[in-house]
Amino acid sequence: MTITRTSTATSMAASTAALQLDYLTCEQIASQSTSWWQNVLGVVGFEKLPILPETRVPVTASMTPTLGSKDDLCEVWRVAGPALLLSNGAAAEHSRVHYRFCEDLLFGSITIDERAADSGALRHATASAYQEIFAVLKQTEHRHLIRVWNYLPDINREADGDERYRLFNSARQLAFRTSGRATTGTVPAASALGSPAGSPLCIYFLAARRPPTMIENPRQTSAYHYPPKFGRHSPSFSRACVLTESAGTNLFVSGTASIVGHETIHQGDVAAQTRETVANINALLDEANRVVGRARYSLDGLKFKVYVRQPADLGAIEEALAESLGSGAPIVYLQADVCREDLLVEIEATGDSAER
Ligand code: 3EB
């Protein structure tokens, strides 16, 4: 599984490939042209696996039900640029990872059914998922994970005396270490959410040939330095990262919640948790602007996914977000359990720099 790399193709793709994210309905996707499909890296359904007219593109689903009016939406990752060469979308050999890539960027997904709902099954599924992901990245030479989305059923349930999210964290951190990767500092931006009982473990990701710049939030302890009371092995993710050389979508904000330092604040108050989460995202934008220097990131250029623990809280969250995001912001609301029982809402964002 190789892609022809002439020096011309390499240099052109490196300087021009622009990543783009759109939230589209299955109907909108079905009406696209062949040339549009040529540039698709991957498609993610929210509520269920979308049925698409194109089979060369990896398709997955987070299984997190959509809230509010927008039904049937998908997250579509595309790249644009002249002389763009994409792989044919074949799955890797001896691997459950489906992926598609161009010179700079790779999208992939892996879905694993846990045989039994015990702790060993989740640990094993997580370990093999990451092992197979790292093998693909090595093979295609897209060494750098930039963004990972993790969805696991019953995330807050106890199994063998520990919470399943914590078992997942142990297995994820071990997988990073086993593959010779750092477990602090250069870990990818990420989200980890609970999907409905009976869903498979679903992980999808973006990787790049060149390293991104990691961003931490000055208002929060880095997740990889959380104290042991949040789990024996800390979560392996950065608060955000930027792809400095990429035109188009180049800022990836991890799932962000009402955590200051390492403690949850505003327990039981979903509106206050939402405002605190926006304050955290604003702090990340300021930090990204400081680190990158030239780029100017703001709330305006972002697309949001808002994970709501209790569907009844949707109205209060929408109201709180309207104060800071305005009414026209692209926001998808999804029902999902958040990885700390006292967190009622979590928000992730993706976007580009206003300055190009
Ligand atoms: C937090 O800030 C909330 O384990 O990959 C957010 C983003 C959270 C990613 C992960 C967890 C993860 O700790 C939870």
PDB file of N, CA and C and ligand atoms in Angstrom, residues 150 165 168-169 172 190-192 220 223 226 235 237 239 254-257 259 339-340 343 346, ligand 1:
ATOM      1  N   ASN A 150     -12.183   9.197  20.948  1.00  0.00           N
ATOM      2  CA  ASN A 150     -12.381   7.875  21.566  1.00  0.00           C
ATOM      3  C   ASN A 150     -13.811   7.775  22.089  1.00  0.00           C
ATOM      4  N   TYR A 165     -13.489   4.274  32.331  1.00  0.00           N
ATOM      5  CA  TYR A 165     -12.654   5.332  31.741  1.00  0.00           C
ATOM      6  C   TYR A 165     -11.211   5.225  32.241  1.00  0.00           C
ATOM      7  N   PHE A 168      -9.496   2.371  30.577  1.00  0.00           N
ATOM      8  CA  PHE A 168      -9.138   2.837  29.230  1.00  0.00           C
ATOM      9  C   PHE A 168      -7.861   3.676  29.282  1.00  0.00           C
ATOM     10  N   ASN A 169      -7.774   4.584  30.256  1.00  0.00           N
ATOM     11  CA  ASN A 169      -6.580   5.430  30.389  1.00  0.00           C
ATOM     12  C   ASN A 169      -5.315   4.615  30.614  1.00  0.00           C
ATOM     13  N   ARG A 172      -4.463   2.909  27.302  1.00  0.00           N
ATOM     14  CA  ARG A 172      -4.000   3.880  26.300  1.00  0.00           C
ATOM     15  C   ARG A 172      -2.571   4.315  26.617  1.00  0.00           C
ATOM     16  N   ALA A 190      -7.405  15.306  21.964  1.00  0.00           N
ATOM     17  CA  ALA A 190      -8.314  14.151  21.991  1.00  0.00           C
ATOM     18  C   ALA A 190      -9.652  14.493  22.623  1.00  0.00           C
ATOM     19  N   SER A 191     -10.585  13.586  22.433  1.00  0.00           N
ATOM     20  CA  SER A 191     -11.834  13.560  23.183  1.00  0.00           C
ATOM     21  C   SER A 191     -12.053  12.124  23.600  1.00  0.00           C
ATOM     22  N   ALA A 192     -12.691  11.911  24.753  1.00  0.00           N
ATOM     23  CA  ALA A 192     -13.069  10.561  25.182  1.00  0.00           C
ATOM     24  C   ALA A 192     -14.452  10.654  25.795  1.00  0.00           C
ATOM     25  N   GLN A 220      -5.519  25.190  33.397  1.00  0.00           N
ATOM     26  CA  GLN A 220      -5.729  23.787  33.765  1.00  0.00           C
ATOM     27  C   GLN A 220      -4.411  23.035  33.913  1.00  0.00           C
ATOM     28  N   ALA A 223      -3.554  17.324  31.414  1.00  0.00           N
ATOM     29  CA  ALA A 223      -4.231  16.067  31.768  1.00  0.00           C
ATOM     30  C   ALA A 223      -3.216  14.956  32.049  1.00  0.00           C
ATOM     31  N   TYR A 226      -2.362  14.971  35.675  1.00  0.00           N
ATOM     32  CA  TYR A 226      -3.409  14.865  36.697  1.00  0.00           C
ATOM     33  C   TYR A 226      -2.886  14.031  37.868  1.00  0.00           C
ATOM     34  N   PRO A 235      -4.583  10.487  31.720  1.00  0.00           N
ATOM     35  CA  PRO A 235      -5.012  10.472  30.316  1.00  0.00           C
ATOM     36  C   PRO A 235      -3.902  11.017  29.413  1.00  0.00           C
ATOM     37  N   PHE A 237      -3.412  12.982  26.609  1.00  0.00           N
ATOM     38  CA  PHE A 237      -3.839  13.936  25.576  1.00  0.00           C
ATOM     39  C   PHE A 237      -3.366  15.342  25.907  1.00  0.00           C
ATOM     40  N   ARG A 239      -4.208  19.577  25.446  1.00  0.00           N
ATOM     41  CA  ARG A 239      -5.439  20.372  25.436  1.00  0.00           C
ATOM     42  C   ARG A 239      -5.815  20.843  24.045  1.00  0.00           C
ATOM     43  N   SER A 254      -9.172  19.942  22.074  1.00  0.00           N
ATOM     44  CA  SER A 254      -9.630  18.709  22.712  1.00  0.00           C
ATOM     45  C   SER A 254     -10.970  18.922  23.404  1.00  0.00           C
ATOM     46  N   GLY A 255     -11.624  17.845  23.754  1.00  0.00           N
ATOM     47  CA  GLY A 255     -12.795  17.936  24.614  1.00  0.00           C
ATOM     48  C   GLY A 255     -12.437  18.772  25.832  1.00  0.00           C
ATOM     49  N   THR A 256     -13.258  19.790  26.104  1.00  0.00           N
ATOM     50  CA  THR A 256     -12.944  20.757  27.164  1.00  0.00           C
ATOM     51  C   THR A 256     -14.143  20.839  28.101  1.00  0.00           C
ATOM     52  N   ALA A 257     -13.864  20.893  29.403  1.00  0.00           N
ATOM     53  CA  ALA A 257     -14.963  20.858  30.372  1.00  0.00           C
ATOM     54  C   ALA A 257     -14.726  21.873  31.475  1.00  0.00           C
ATOM     55  N   ILE A 259     -13.301  22.310  34.215  1.00  0.00           N
ATOM     56  CA  ILE A 259     -12.215  21.916  35.114  1.00  0.00           C
ATOM     57  C   ILE A 259     -11.250  23.087  35.215  1.00  0.00           C
ATOM     58  N   CYS A 339     -16.452  11.928  30.868  1.00  0.00           N
ATOM     59  CA  CYS A 339     -15.619  10.948  31.561  1.00  0.00           C
ATOM     60  C   CYS A 339     -15.434  11.190  33.057  1.00  0.00           C
ATOM     61  N   ARG A 340     -15.961  12.287  33.605  1.00  0.00           N
ATOM     62  CA  ARG A 340     -16.064  12.400  35.061  1.00  0.00           C
ATOM     63  C   ARG A 340     -17.541  12.502  35.370  1.00  0.00           C
ATOM     64  N   LEU A 343     -19.235  15.937  35.560  1.00  0.00           N
ATOM     65  CA  LEU A 343     -19.232  16.844  34.405  1.00  0.00           C
ATOM     66  C   LEU A 343     -20.509  16.639  33.601  1.00  0.00           C
ATOM     67  N   GLU A 346     -19.344  18.797  27.801  1.00  0.00           N
ATOM     68  CA  GLU A 346     -17.965  18.875  27.303  1.00  0.00           C
ATOM     69  C   GLU A 346     -18.027  19.401  25.872  1.00  0.00           C
TER      70      GLU A 346
HETATM   71  C1  3EB B   1     -10.811  16.559  31.051  1.00  0.00           C
HETATM   72  O1  3EB B   1     -10.470  17.701  30.760  1.00  0.00           O
HETATM   73  C2  3EB B   1     -12.154  16.124  30.544  1.00  0.00           C
HETATM   74  O2  3EB B   1      -9.236  11.093  27.945  1.00  0.00           O
HETATM   75  O3  3EB B   1      -8.873  11.648  25.878  1.00  0.00           O
HETATM   76  C3  3EB B   1     -11.321  15.608  27.695  1.00  0.00           C
HETATM   77  C4  3EB B   1     -10.619  15.368  26.495  1.00  0.00           C
HETATM   78  C5  3EB B   1     -11.379  14.612  28.638  1.00  0.00           C
HETATM   79  C6  3EB B   1      -9.993  14.151  26.261  1.00  0.00           C
HETATM   80  C7  3EB B   1      -9.341  11.883  26.999  1.00  0.00           C
HETATM   81  C8  3EB B   1     -10.740  13.388  28.404  1.00  0.00           C
HETATM   82  C9  3EB B   1     -10.048  13.169  27.230  1.00  0.00           C
HETATM   83  O4  3EB B   1     -10.112  15.807  31.731  1.00  0.00           O
HETATM   84  C10 3EB B   1     -12.130  14.788  29.915  1.00  0.00           C
END
